[in-house]
Short mmCIF file of C-alpha atoms and ligand atoms in Angstrom, two decimals:
data_model
loop_
_atom_site.label_atom_id
_atom_site.label_comp_id
_atom_site.label_asym_id
_atom_site.label_seq_id
_atom_site.Cartn_x
_atom_site.Cartn_y
_atom_site.Cartn_z
CA MET Z 1 -7.90 -2.74 37.02
CA GLU Z 2 -7.89 -1.83 33.52
CA TYR Z 3 -4.77 -1.49 31.58
CA GLU Z 4 -3.95 0.02 28.28
CA ALA Z 5 -1.01 -0.91 25.70
CA VAL Z 6 1.66 1.60 24.78
CA ILE Z 7 3.40 0.67 21.30
CA GLY Z 8 6.19 2.57 19.50
CA LEU Z 9 7.88 1.33 16.56
CA GLU Z 10 11.09 1.45 14.79
CA THR Z 11 10.67 0.47 11.02
CA HIS Z 12 13.80 -0.11 8.92
CA VAL Z 13 13.14 0.73 5.26
CA GLN Z 14 15.48 -0.11 2.30
CA LEU Z 15 15.77 2.89 -0.07
CA LYS Z 16 15.14 2.40 -3.82
CA THR Z 17 18.57 3.40 -5.10
CA LYS Z 18 20.36 1.89 -7.62
CA SER Z 19 23.81 1.86 -5.76
CA LYS Z 20 24.64 1.05 -2.06
CA MET Z 21 25.17 3.95 0.47
CA TRP Z 22 28.89 4.31 0.26
CA CYS Z 23 29.81 2.32 -2.75
CA GLY Z 24 29.11 1.85 -6.69
CA CYS Z 25 27.92 -1.69 -5.75
CA VAL Z 26 24.44 -2.61 -7.12
CA ASN Z 27 21.65 -2.34 -4.80
CA ALA Z 28 19.57 -5.35 -5.72
CA PHE Z 29 18.04 -8.36 -4.30
CA GLY Z 30 18.69 -12.01 -5.16
CA ALA Z 31 21.94 -12.25 -6.89
CA PRO Z 32 24.04 -14.80 -5.93
CA PRO Z 33 25.88 -14.50 -2.60
CA ASN Z 34 28.75 -12.01 -2.63
CA THR Z 35 28.56 -11.05 -6.13
CA ASN Z 36 27.51 -7.19 -5.14
CA VAL Z 37 30.60 -6.59 -3.25
CA CYS Z 38 33.73 -4.34 -3.18
CA PRO Z 39 36.47 -3.69 -0.93
CA VAL Z 40 34.16 -0.54 0.71
CA CYS Z 41 31.02 -2.68 1.47
CA LEU Z 42 33.33 -5.38 2.71
CA GLY Z 43 35.02 -2.96 4.95
CA LEU Z 44 38.74 -3.68 3.53
CA PRO Z 45 41.40 -1.25 5.42
CA GLY Z 46 42.09 2.03 3.97
CA VAL Z 47 38.64 2.52 2.16
CA LEU Z 48 36.69 5.54 2.21
CA PRO Z 49 33.00 6.00 2.20
CA VAL Z 50 31.25 8.45 -0.20
CA PRO Z 51 27.59 9.29 0.24
CA ASN Z 52 24.63 8.14 -2.14
CA ASP Z 53 23.23 11.60 -3.09
CA GLU Z 54 19.75 9.68 -3.79
CA ALA Z 55 19.89 8.12 -0.48
CA LEU Z 56 20.06 11.58 1.19
CA ARG Z 57 17.56 12.75 -0.91
CA LEU Z 58 14.99 10.00 -0.46
CA THR Z 59 15.57 10.48 3.55
CA VAL Z 60 14.88 13.99 3.24
CA LEU Z 61 11.84 13.22 0.96
CA THR Z 62 10.61 11.18 3.40
CA GLY Z 63 10.84 13.44 6.08
CA PHE Z 64 8.72 15.75 3.73
CA LEU Z 65 6.26 13.21 3.00
CA LEU Z 66 6.26 12.61 7.32
CA ASN Z 67 5.37 16.40 7.90
CA CYS Z 68 9.09 16.17 9.42
CA GLU Z 69 11.29 19.24 10.20
CA ILE Z 70 14.57 18.96 8.11
CA PRO Z 71 17.48 20.40 9.95
CA ARG Z 72 19.97 22.35 8.59
CA PHE Z 73 22.79 20.33 10.24
CA ALA Z 74 22.92 16.57 10.32
CA LYS Z 75 25.68 14.03 10.64
CA PHE Z 76 26.83 10.48 10.50
CA ASP Z 77 28.03 8.36 13.58
CA ARG Z 78 29.55 5.08 13.76
CA LYS Z 79 27.45 2.34 16.10
CA SER Z 80 29.72 -0.62 17.43
CA TYR Z 81 28.43 -3.53 16.19
CA PHE Z 82 30.21 -6.82 16.37
CA TYR Z 83 28.73 -9.30 14.40
CA PRO Z 84 30.01 -11.51 11.34
CA ASP Z 85 27.47 -9.74 9.31
CA MET Z 86 29.03 -6.26 9.70
CA PRO Z 87 32.74 -6.52 8.36
CA LYS Z 88 33.32 -2.72 9.29
CA ASN Z 89 32.48 -4.05 12.73
CA TYR Z 90 30.38 -0.71 12.98
CA GLN Z 91 27.19 0.57 11.50
CA ILE Z 92 26.97 3.98 9.95
CA THR Z 93 23.81 5.55 11.14
CA GLN Z 94 22.68 8.98 12.48
CA TYR Z 95 22.71 9.17 16.26
CA ASP Z 96 21.70 12.55 17.92
CA GLN Z 97 21.66 14.99 14.79
CA PRO Z 98 19.35 12.98 12.24
CA SER Z 99 18.40 14.11 8.71
CA THR Z 100 14.66 14.70 9.53
CA ALA Z 101 12.80 15.02 13.02
CA ASN Z 102 9.17 15.68 14.77
CA GLY Z 103 6.42 14.54 12.22
CA HIS Z 104 3.77 12.59 12.12
CA VAL Z 105 1.51 10.13 10.02
CA GLU Z 106 -2.26 10.52 9.55
CA PHE Z 107 -4.23 7.39 8.75
CA GLU Z 108 -7.91 5.86 8.72
CA PHE Z 109 -8.50 3.84 11.47
CA ASN Z 110 -11.66 2.62 13.40
CA GLY Z 111 -13.73 4.81 11.41
CA GLY Z 112 -11.67 7.93 11.98
CA LEU Z 113 -8.57 9.44 11.74
CA SER Z 114 -5.39 8.65 14.02
CA ARG Z 115 -2.39 10.26 14.33
CA VAL Z 116 1.11 9.14 15.02
CA ARG Z 117 3.78 11.36 15.75
CA ILE Z 118 7.20 10.53 14.30
CA THR Z 119 10.37 10.98 16.27
CA ARG Z 120 12.54 10.97 13.53
CA ALA Z 121 13.55 9.04 10.03
CA HIS Z 122 17.24 8.84 9.85
CA LEU Z 123 19.79 7.14 7.55
CA GLU Z 124 21.80 4.10 8.04
CA GLU Z 125 23.35 1.08 6.17
CA ASP Z 126 22.16 -2.38 6.37
CA VAL Z 127 24.26 -5.40 7.39
CA GLY Z 128 24.96 -8.37 5.33
CA LYS Z 129 22.86 -11.88 5.97
CA SER Z 130 24.01 -14.89 7.82
CA THR Z 131 22.98 -18.26 7.07
CA HIS Z 132 23.49 -21.10 9.48
CA PHE Z 133 23.94 -24.60 7.76
CA GLU Z 134 24.53 -27.95 9.58
CA ARG Z 135 28.10 -27.78 10.43
CA ASN Z 136 29.18 -24.20 9.48
CA SER Z 137 27.79 -20.57 8.91
CA GLY Z 138 27.92 -18.44 5.66
CA VAL Z 139 27.50 -14.70 5.55
CA ASP Z 140 26.30 -13.22 2.17
CA PHE Z 141 27.63 -9.25 1.96
CA ASN Z 142 25.39 -8.48 -0.95
CA ARG Z 143 23.22 -6.58 1.36
CA ALA Z 144 25.67 -5.02 3.47
CA GLY Z 145 25.99 -1.35 2.81
CA VAL Z 146 22.32 -0.95 1.31
CA PRO Z 147 20.86 2.37 2.05
CA LEU Z 148 18.54 2.05 5.06
CA MET Z 149 16.06 4.34 6.61
CA GLU Z 150 15.08 4.11 10.16
CA ILE Z 151 11.73 5.45 10.86
CA VAL Z 152 10.99 5.85 14.76
CA SER Z 153 7.35 6.73 15.99
CA GLU Z 154 6.34 8.15 19.43
CA PRO Z 155 4.71 5.82 21.61
CA ASP Z 156 1.45 6.91 20.35
CA ILE Z 157 0.02 3.41 18.94
CA THR Z 158 -2.42 2.00 21.28
CA SER Z 159 -3.64 -1.45 19.87
CA ALA Z 160 -2.26 -4.36 17.90
CA ASN Z 161 -4.56 -3.13 14.97
CA MET Z 162 -3.63 0.47 15.45
CA ALA Z 163 0.19 -0.60 15.00
CA TYR Z 164 -1.01 -2.95 11.99
CA GLU Z 165 -2.84 0.37 10.10
CA TYR Z 166 0.18 2.36 10.76
CA LEU Z 167 2.69 0.49 9.28
CA ASN Z 168 0.26 -0.13 6.22
CA ALA Z 169 -0.12 3.48 5.79
CA LEU Z 170 3.57 4.10 6.26
CA LYS Z 171 4.27 1.93 3.47
CA ASP Z 172 1.39 3.05 1.25
CA ILE Z 173 3.19 6.53 1.58
CA LEU Z 174 6.51 5.53 0.98
CA VAL Z 175 5.58 3.35 -2.10
CA TYR Z 176 3.59 6.44 -3.46
CA GLY Z 177 6.62 8.76 -2.49
CA GLY Z 178 9.01 6.64 -4.70
CA VAL Z 179 11.22 6.12 -1.64
CA SER Z 180 11.05 2.43 -1.34
CA ASP Z 181 9.36 -0.56 -2.94
CA CYS Z 182 8.65 -1.83 0.56
CA ASP Z 183 8.43 -5.55 -0.82
CA MET Z 184 7.94 -7.49 2.47
CA GLU Z 185 9.05 -10.66 0.72
CA LYS Z 186 12.26 -9.29 -0.05
CA GLY Z 187 12.85 -8.29 3.50
CA MET Z 188 12.78 -4.55 2.42
CA VAL Z 189 10.67 -3.81 5.59
CA ARG Z 190 11.66 -4.75 8.98
CA CYS Z 191 10.44 -3.44 12.21
CA ASP Z 192 11.49 -3.59 16.22
CA VAL Z 193 8.17 -3.43 18.24
CA ASN Z 194 8.28 -1.55 21.54
CA VAL Z 195 5.56 -2.18 23.93
CA SER Z 196 4.42 -1.51 27.49
CA VAL Z 197 1.46 -1.62 29.35
CA ARG Z 198 0.17 0.86 32.33
CA PRO Z 199 -3.05 1.57 34.14
CA LYS Z 200 -5.55 2.88 31.99
CA GLY Z 201 -5.68 6.84 32.25
CA THR Z 202 -2.29 7.16 33.80
CA LYS Z 203 0.50 8.79 32.23
CA GLU Z 204 3.88 7.43 33.40
CA LEU Z 205 5.10 4.67 30.74
CA GLY Z 206 5.75 0.97 31.91
CA ALA Z 207 8.92 -1.11 31.44
CA LYS Z 208 9.37 -0.97 27.61
CA ILE Z 209 9.86 -4.44 26.22
CA GLU Z 210 11.46 -4.75 22.73
CA ILE Z 211 10.47 -7.44 20.02
CA LYS Z 212 13.13 -7.77 17.62
CA ASN Z 213 13.60 -7.94 13.93
CA MET Z 214 9.77 -8.60 12.79
CA ASN Z 215 9.50 -8.87 9.07
CA SER Z 216 5.99 -8.90 8.41
CA PHE Z 217 2.83 -6.49 9.21
CA SER Z 218 0.87 -9.39 10.41
CA GLY Z 219 3.45 -10.99 12.35
CA VAL Z 220 3.59 -7.36 14.21
CA ARG Z 221 0.11 -7.71 14.64
CA ARG Z 222 -0.05 -11.23 16.28
CA ALA Z 223 3.05 -10.60 18.39
CA LEU Z 224 1.03 -7.85 19.99
CA GLU Z 225 -1.85 -9.78 20.31
CA TYR Z 226 0.30 -12.40 22.28
CA GLU Z 227 2.59 -9.99 23.99
CA ILE Z 228 -0.12 -7.04 25.77
CA PRO Z 229 -2.40 -9.69 27.29
CA ARG Z 230 0.91 -11.34 28.48
CA GLN Z 231 2.24 -8.25 30.03
CA ILE Z 232 -1.16 -7.53 31.61
CA GLU Z 233 -1.49 -11.07 32.95
CA VAL Z 234 2.02 -10.39 34.99
CA LEU Z 235 0.90 -6.97 36.43
CA THR Z 236 -2.37 -8.68 37.33
CA LYS Z 237 -0.78 -11.61 39.34
CA GLY Z 238 1.39 -9.03 41.23
CA GLY Z 239 4.51 -9.43 39.18
CA LYS Z 240 7.11 -6.81 37.90
CA LEU Z 241 7.92 -6.28 34.14
CA ILE Z 242 11.50 -5.32 33.65
CA GLN Z 243 12.91 -3.66 30.39
CA SER Z 244 13.90 -6.33 27.93
CA THR Z 245 14.15 -7.65 24.69
CA ARG Z 246 12.31 -10.56 23.15
CA ARG Z 247 12.18 -12.73 20.30
CA TRP Z 248 8.76 -13.58 18.22
CA ASP Z 249 8.41 -17.29 17.22
CA ASP Z 250 5.94 -16.90 14.42
CA GLY Z 251 5.37 -20.61 14.08
CA VAL Z 252 4.69 -21.22 17.82
CA GLY Z 253 3.01 -17.71 18.12
CA ILE Z 254 4.74 -16.71 21.43
CA THR Z 255 7.56 -14.07 22.19
CA GLU Z 256 10.50 -15.17 24.48
CA GLU Z 257 12.92 -13.35 26.25
CA MET Z 258 16.37 -12.79 24.65
CA ARG Z 259 18.06 -10.41 27.16
CA THR Z 260 17.55 -8.01 29.90
CA LYS Z 261 18.77 -4.38 30.40
CA GLU Z 262 21.80 -5.54 32.30
CA ASP Z 263 23.09 -7.09 29.31
CA ALA Z 264 22.29 -4.24 26.73
CA HIS Z 265 24.84 -3.21 24.44
CA ASP Z 266 27.08 -0.28 24.73
CA TYR Z 267 27.06 1.15 21.44
CA ARG Z 268 30.10 3.75 21.90
CA TYR Z 269 28.43 6.09 19.23
CA PHE Z 270 30.73 8.66 17.88
CA PRO Z 271 30.88 10.93 14.91
CA ASP Z 272 32.24 9.02 11.76
CA PRO Z 273 35.34 11.19 10.99
CA ASP Z 274 35.54 9.92 7.12
CA LEU Z 275 32.20 11.82 6.64
CA MET Z 276 31.33 15.41 6.19
CA PRO Z 277 28.15 16.48 8.27
CA LEU Z 278 25.20 17.56 6.15
CA ALA Z 279 24.27 20.98 5.87
CA PRO Z 280 21.59 21.14 3.21
CA THR Z 281 20.97 24.61 1.06
CA ASP Z 282 17.79 26.02 0.39
CA ALA Z 283 18.21 25.12 -3.48
CA TRP Z 284 18.64 21.46 -2.55
CA LEU Z 285 15.49 21.31 -0.22
CA ALA Z 286 13.56 22.99 -2.66
CA GLU Z 287 14.54 20.35 -5.55
CA VAL Z 288 13.83 17.40 -3.03
CA LYS Z 289 10.73 19.02 -2.04
CA SER Z 290 9.54 19.08 -5.59
CA ARG Z 291 9.23 15.60 -5.69
CA VAL Z 292 6.82 15.56 -3.09
CA VAL Z 293 3.67 13.89 -4.38
CA GLU Z 294 -0.02 13.47 -3.34
CA LEU Z 295 -0.17 10.67 -0.49
CA PRO Z 296 -2.90 7.85 -0.49
CA LEU Z 297 -5.26 9.41 2.14
CA ALA Z 298 -5.03 13.15 0.16
CA ARG Z 299 -6.06 11.39 -2.73
CA LYS Z 300 -8.88 9.56 -1.28
CA GLN Z 301 -10.26 12.25 0.42
CA ARG Z 302 -9.84 14.56 -2.91
CA PHE Z 303 -11.76 11.83 -4.87
CA MET Z 304 -14.34 11.47 -2.37
CA LYS Z 305 -14.78 15.36 -2.14
CA ASP Z 306 -14.26 16.50 -5.92
CA TYR Z 307 -16.00 13.78 -7.59
CA GLY Z 308 -18.52 12.62 -5.29
CA LEU Z 309 -17.71 9.20 -5.16
CA PRO Z 310 -18.07 6.79 -2.15
CA ALA Z 311 -14.96 5.70 -0.19
CA SER Z 312 -14.81 2.21 -1.71
CA ASP Z 313 -14.67 3.75 -5.23
CA ALA Z 314 -12.05 6.19 -4.07
CA GLN Z 315 -10.07 3.61 -2.58
CA THR Z 316 -9.99 1.73 -5.71
CA PHE Z 317 -8.50 4.73 -7.52
CA VAL Z 318 -5.82 4.93 -4.64
CA TRP Z 319 -4.57 1.38 -4.70
CA ASP Z 320 -4.85 1.49 -8.55
CA VAL Z 321 -3.04 4.78 -9.43
CA PRO Z 322 -3.25 4.21 -13.28
CA LEU Z 323 -6.73 3.56 -13.15
CA GLY Z 324 -7.44 6.62 -10.67
CA ASN Z 325 -5.75 8.90 -13.27
CA TYR Z 326 -7.62 7.38 -16.23
CA PHE Z 327 -10.77 7.80 -14.46
CA GLU Z 328 -9.88 11.67 -13.54
CA GLY Z 329 -8.99 12.30 -17.02
CA ILE Z 330 -12.62 11.65 -17.84
CA ALA Z 331 -14.27 12.71 -14.74
CA LYS Z 332 -13.26 16.11 -15.15
CA LYS Z 333 -15.27 16.59 -18.42
CA SER Z 334 -18.14 14.97 -17.02
CA LYS Z 335 -21.29 16.09 -14.99
CA ASN Z 336 -21.69 12.55 -13.31
CA PRO Z 337 -18.37 11.65 -12.53
CA LYS Z 338 -20.19 8.70 -10.20
CA SER Z 339 -21.40 7.27 -13.48
CA ILE Z 340 -18.01 7.31 -15.03
CA ALA Z 341 -16.30 5.83 -11.89
CA ASN Z 342 -19.03 2.93 -12.38
CA TRP Z 343 -17.62 2.34 -15.91
CA VAL Z 344 -14.16 2.55 -15.02
CA ILE Z 345 -14.15 -0.10 -12.09
CA ASN Z 346 -17.26 -2.10 -12.88
CA ASN Z 347 -16.56 -2.57 -16.67
CA LEU Z 348 -13.06 -1.36 -17.82
CA ARG Z 349 -11.43 -2.88 -15.08
CA ALA Z 350 -13.39 -6.29 -15.37
CA LYS Z 351 -12.56 -6.48 -18.88
CA LEU Z 352 -8.81 -6.00 -18.39
CA ALA Z 353 -8.54 -8.36 -16.06
CA GLU Z 354 -10.56 -10.78 -18.33
CA ALA Z 355 -8.42 -9.97 -21.27
CA ASN Z 356 -5.22 -10.52 -19.33
CA GLU Z 357 -6.37 -14.16 -17.78
CA LYS Z 358 -6.92 -15.08 -21.34
CA LEU Z 359 -3.49 -13.72 -22.27
CA VAL Z 360 -1.99 -15.71 -19.25
CA GLY Z 361 -4.26 -18.47 -20.20
CA THR Z 362 -3.10 -18.93 -23.78
CA ASP Z 363 0.36 -19.05 -22.90
CA SER Z 364 2.04 -22.17 -22.19
CA THR Z 365 3.25 -21.59 -18.48
CA PRO Z 366 6.22 -24.23 -17.76
CA SER Z 367 5.09 -25.92 -14.55
CA GLN Z 368 8.39 -25.81 -13.09
CA THR Z 369 9.98 -22.42 -13.27
CA SER Z 370 12.84 -20.71 -11.45
CA SER Z 371 12.22 -17.53 -9.75
CA THR Z 372 13.59 -15.57 -12.69
CA ASP Z 373 11.30 -17.38 -15.25
CA ARG Z 374 8.20 -16.56 -13.02
CA ASP Z 375 9.05 -12.78 -13.18
CA ALA Z 376 9.37 -12.99 -16.86
CA VAL Z 377 5.78 -14.75 -17.02
CA GLU Z 378 4.70 -12.11 -15.11
CA ARG Z 379 5.95 -9.60 -17.44
CA VAL Z 380 4.39 -10.69 -20.58
CA PRO Z 381 2.75 -7.72 -22.30
CA THR Z 382 -0.47 -7.46 -20.91
CA MET Z 383 -3.38 -5.31 -21.87
CA THR Z 384 -3.13 -2.11 -20.05
CA LEU Z 385 -4.92 1.40 -20.21
CA ASP Z 386 -1.89 2.35 -22.41
CA ASN Z 387 -2.88 0.04 -25.22
CA LEU Z 388 -6.50 0.38 -25.00
CA LYS Z 389 -8.19 0.03 -28.38
CA PHE Z 390 -10.88 3.15 -27.48
CA LYS Z 391 -10.09 6.78 -26.30
CA PRO Z 392 -11.20 7.95 -22.98
CA GLU Z 393 -13.75 10.01 -24.45
CA ALA Z 394 -15.65 6.91 -25.58
CA ILE Z 395 -16.55 6.22 -21.80
CA LEU Z 396 -17.71 10.03 -21.64
CA GLU Z 397 -19.91 9.48 -24.68
CA LEU Z 398 -21.33 6.12 -23.88
CA ALA Z 399 -22.30 7.41 -20.42
CA GLY Z 400 -23.88 10.29 -21.93
CA LEU Z 401 -25.89 7.89 -24.37
CA VAL Z 402 -27.21 6.39 -21.23
CA GLU Z 403 -27.92 9.42 -19.65
CA ASN Z 404 -30.08 10.97 -22.38
CA LYS Z 405 -31.93 7.50 -22.58
CA THR Z 406 -30.76 6.93 -26.12
CA ILE Z 407 -29.83 3.53 -25.31
CA SER Z 408 -30.88 1.28 -21.91
CA SER Z 409 -27.94 0.47 -19.55
CA SER Z 410 -28.34 -3.10 -20.78
CA ALA Z 411 -27.56 -2.18 -24.31
CA ALA Z 412 -24.75 0.03 -23.24
CA GLN Z 413 -23.20 -3.24 -21.83
CA GLN Z 414 -22.93 -4.44 -25.21
CA VAL Z 415 -21.73 -1.21 -26.71
CA PHE Z 416 -18.86 -1.54 -23.91
CA ALA Z 417 -17.96 -4.86 -24.76
CA GLU Z 418 -17.93 -4.03 -28.57
CA MET Z 419 -15.70 -0.70 -28.07
CA PHE Z 420 -13.35 -2.64 -25.91
CA GLU Z 421 -12.92 -5.56 -28.53
CA THR Z 422 -12.71 -3.00 -31.66
CA GLY Z 423 -12.35 0.57 -30.87
CA LYS Z 424 -15.44 1.46 -32.56
CA SER Z 425 -17.08 4.62 -31.36
CA PRO Z 426 -20.19 4.24 -29.04
CA ALA Z 427 -22.51 5.95 -31.71
CA ALA Z 428 -21.33 3.79 -34.61
CA ILE Z 429 -22.04 0.70 -32.77
CA VAL Z 430 -25.47 1.69 -31.52
CA GLN Z 431 -26.14 2.65 -35.13
CA GLU Z 432 -24.66 -0.71 -36.67
CA LYS Z 433 -26.44 -2.84 -34.04
CA GLY Z 434 -29.62 -1.12 -33.91
CA LEU Z 435 -29.38 -0.66 -30.23
CA ALA Z 436 -31.12 2.77 -29.85
CA GLN Z 437 -33.60 2.54 -27.23
CA VAL Z 438 -37.18 2.33 -28.28
CA SER Z 439 -39.25 5.14 -26.75
CA ASP Z 440 -42.30 4.79 -29.14
CA THR Z 441 -45.07 4.07 -27.32
CA GLY Z 442 -46.89 1.88 -30.12
CA ALA Z 443 -43.91 -0.54 -30.23
CA ILE Z 444 -43.49 -0.74 -26.56
CA GLU Z 445 -47.40 -1.72 -26.19
CA LYS Z 446 -46.84 -4.51 -28.38
CA PHE Z 447 -43.85 -5.90 -26.67
CA CYS Z 448 -46.27 -5.54 -23.20
CA ASP Z 449 -49.22 -7.50 -24.77
CA GLU Z 450 -46.77 -10.18 -25.66
CA ALA Z 451 -45.17 -10.48 -22.43
CA ILE Z 452 -48.69 -10.42 -20.54
CA ALA Z 453 -50.18 -13.07 -22.89
CA ALA Z 454 -47.02 -15.37 -22.50
CA ASN Z 455 -46.79 -15.17 -18.74
CA PRO Z 456 -50.43 -15.10 -17.24
CA GLY Z 457 -48.93 -16.46 -13.73
CA PRO Z 458 -47.15 -13.22 -12.95
CA ALA Z 459 -49.66 -11.02 -14.64
CA ALA Z 460 -52.36 -12.22 -11.86
CA ASP Z 461 -49.89 -12.07 -9.04
CA PHE Z 462 -49.30 -8.38 -9.85
CA LYS Z 463 -53.04 -7.76 -10.04
CA ALA Z 464 -53.51 -9.78 -6.85
CA GLY Z 465 -50.83 -7.08 -5.01
CA LYS Z 466 -47.86 -8.68 -5.69
CA ALA Z 467 -45.57 -5.61 -6.70
CA ALA Z 468 -42.26 -7.77 -7.58
CA ALA Z 469 -44.10 -9.45 -10.28
CA LEU Z 470 -43.83 -6.20 -12.54
CA ASN Z 471 -40.14 -6.57 -12.66
CA PHE Z 472 -40.43 -10.01 -14.21
CA LEU Z 473 -42.78 -9.10 -16.90
CA LYS Z 474 -40.45 -5.62 -17.28
CA GLY Z 475 -37.80 -8.22 -17.84
CA GLN Z 476 -39.55 -9.95 -20.68
CA VAL Z 477 -40.47 -7.04 -22.48
CA MET Z 478 -36.52 -6.07 -22.60
CA LYS Z 479 -36.19 -9.71 -23.78
CA LEU Z 480 -38.71 -9.23 -26.36
CA SER Z 481 -37.15 -6.06 -27.23
CA LYS Z 482 -33.58 -7.23 -27.42
CA GLY Z 483 -32.75 -4.62 -24.76
CA LYS Z 484 -34.06 -1.79 -26.72
CA ALA Z 485 -37.22 -0.83 -25.09
CA ASN Z 486 -36.92 2.36 -22.63
CA PRO Z 487 -37.48 0.47 -19.29
CA ALA Z 488 -39.11 3.06 -17.65
CA LEU Z 489 -41.62 3.32 -20.06
CA ALA Z 490 -42.07 -0.26 -20.26
CA GLY Z 491 -43.04 -0.45 -16.58
CA GLU Z 492 -45.61 2.45 -16.91
CA ILE Z 493 -47.20 0.74 -19.94
CA LEU Z 494 -47.52 -2.83 -18.11
CA GLU Z 495 -48.85 -1.26 -15.29
CA ARG Z 496 -51.55 0.90 -16.92
CA LYS Z 497 -52.57 -2.36 -18.87
CA LEU Z 498 -52.45 -4.67 -15.85
CA LYS Z 499 -54.19 -2.06 -13.56
CA GLY Z 500 -56.76 -1.13 -16.14
P1 ADP A 1 15.87 3.38 23.05
O1 ADP A 1 16.83 4.47 23.23
O2 ADP A 1 15.89 2.24 24.02
O3 ADP A 1 16.13 2.96 21.33
P2 ADP A 1 14.10 5.20 22.43
O4 ADP A 1 13.66 6.20 23.55
O5 ADP A 1 14.73 5.40 21.42
O6 ADP A 1 14.27 3.82 23.30
O7 ADP A 1 12.47 4.52 21.83
C1 ADP A 1 12.81 3.48 20.84
C2 ADP A 1 11.29 3.19 20.62
O8 ADP A 1 10.42 2.53 21.70
C3 ADP A 1 10.32 4.64 20.01
O9 ADP A 1 9.47 4.02 19.05
C4 ADP A 1 9.36 4.93 21.04
O10 ADP A 1 8.41 5.56 20.88
C5 ADP A 1 9.17 3.59 21.91
N1 ADP A 1 9.40 3.56 23.36
C6 ADP A 1 9.91 4.35 24.16
N2 ADP A 1 9.42 3.83 25.36
C7 ADP A 1 8.35 3.12 25.32
C8 ADP A 1 7.49 2.54 26.47
N3 ADP A 1 7.92 2.47 27.67
N4 ADP A 1 6.49 1.62 25.88
C9 ADP A 1 6.29 1.74 24.78
N5 ADP A 1 7.22 2.35 23.49
C10 ADP A 1 8.17 2.84 24.07
MG1 MG A 2 16.10 3.86 19.77
ZN1 ZN A 3 30.44 -2.22 -2.62
#
């Protein structure tokens, strides 16, 4: 029998707020243990939570970005949680009336578009972090009370690769929307993976196995690549699967059973009596909605459609937003946006990378840097689109000079290098360096005669029918003319001379 996988993901994302969810403590990663804490996030008796307005906004903004409904009534509930990393012994979350519900995410997968429905995106709080030493354990409460959003998907995902692409799409959306930095290294995104298998084509869901607390997307993919065949094998051998929770061992590359349904927690949810329900008004919702930005997939599709770019160029401009915006500023005025894209991607981006490499290279970077020093080195003022020596219009002008055949494309490379260094206008550089293309037949004829005389071998090859030899001779003409000969004309003249 053939089986298919059914996967639903619960993704936890730390929100990009200045302060924590219920107190004024700083929401920051990497501070010394227990330095960003106060009576509220330490759960001391008698304190009261004050909701972080920006966190409420970012959650609803996420709802808009994920095509969700935004209910006019939502509330916070307490979920019993009895571990040392949560001093209140409960976690505030949204149980049956979340801030957003019933959305979907669309993303590119397998050469087409896939859609995964979103059950809900709700707001909760992160817990502290336990560290186990040889003889004792420590808890760092800096993370306790950091705004955390949980995005629950419907079980619409059907493979390890699809789960991976879904997570990347979700991350791109949240980063674009300014909802979260989604820095995996800093644990800003963690996810629980629910997976079952069933006979292909059947509707009924199999026993749900949950793999807890994955902190990398590639880990999720590997865990599923292990877990799906494992489940199929159990069933194929006549065994039974029961609802249970497993742990992914990244080093060994296997999942192991942690607990079954019998010892599942009773969370004893109840509405938090210290927090008012949420009833967003039209004006508040409109304000949040005004923060919705164009999403990565929409941007890619628009760049392909409006500017006739190939998918790879459009993708480059999705990944590098400032570069894409820079391109767009010029492309809007151009009749040939594709050539502008070539200049921006192949030349400008490469030059910037080169210039920044030089900057970093000349900087004597100490070999042993602490993490804060390393951050400082990375933030050395580098050459960016904002401090270019030339104006964006110069690229438009340069592309025009190639199009109207004033300069050859090889001369254009020289012009670009020069304008990048000095900021001089393309026309000025062409004149100064005498780069204007020679379309004067007489002058080109001379170069052609020279090239043929100096290369009798290739000339004979061409006469004998080897068409490619013409390109070599054309290259020689370009060399002799210092890149100024009109290459098309040079080709015609060479051909005429050799065939004649
Ligand atoms: P719980 O109440 O145990 O948290 P939910 O019904 O809320 O379970 O589902 C949690 C996640 O598990 C969701 O992402 C959902 O899509 C997914 N899920 C539910 N049932 C299954 C199943 N049988 N197989 C795979 N995923 C499932
Ligand atoms: Mg659940
Ligand atoms: Zn605090």
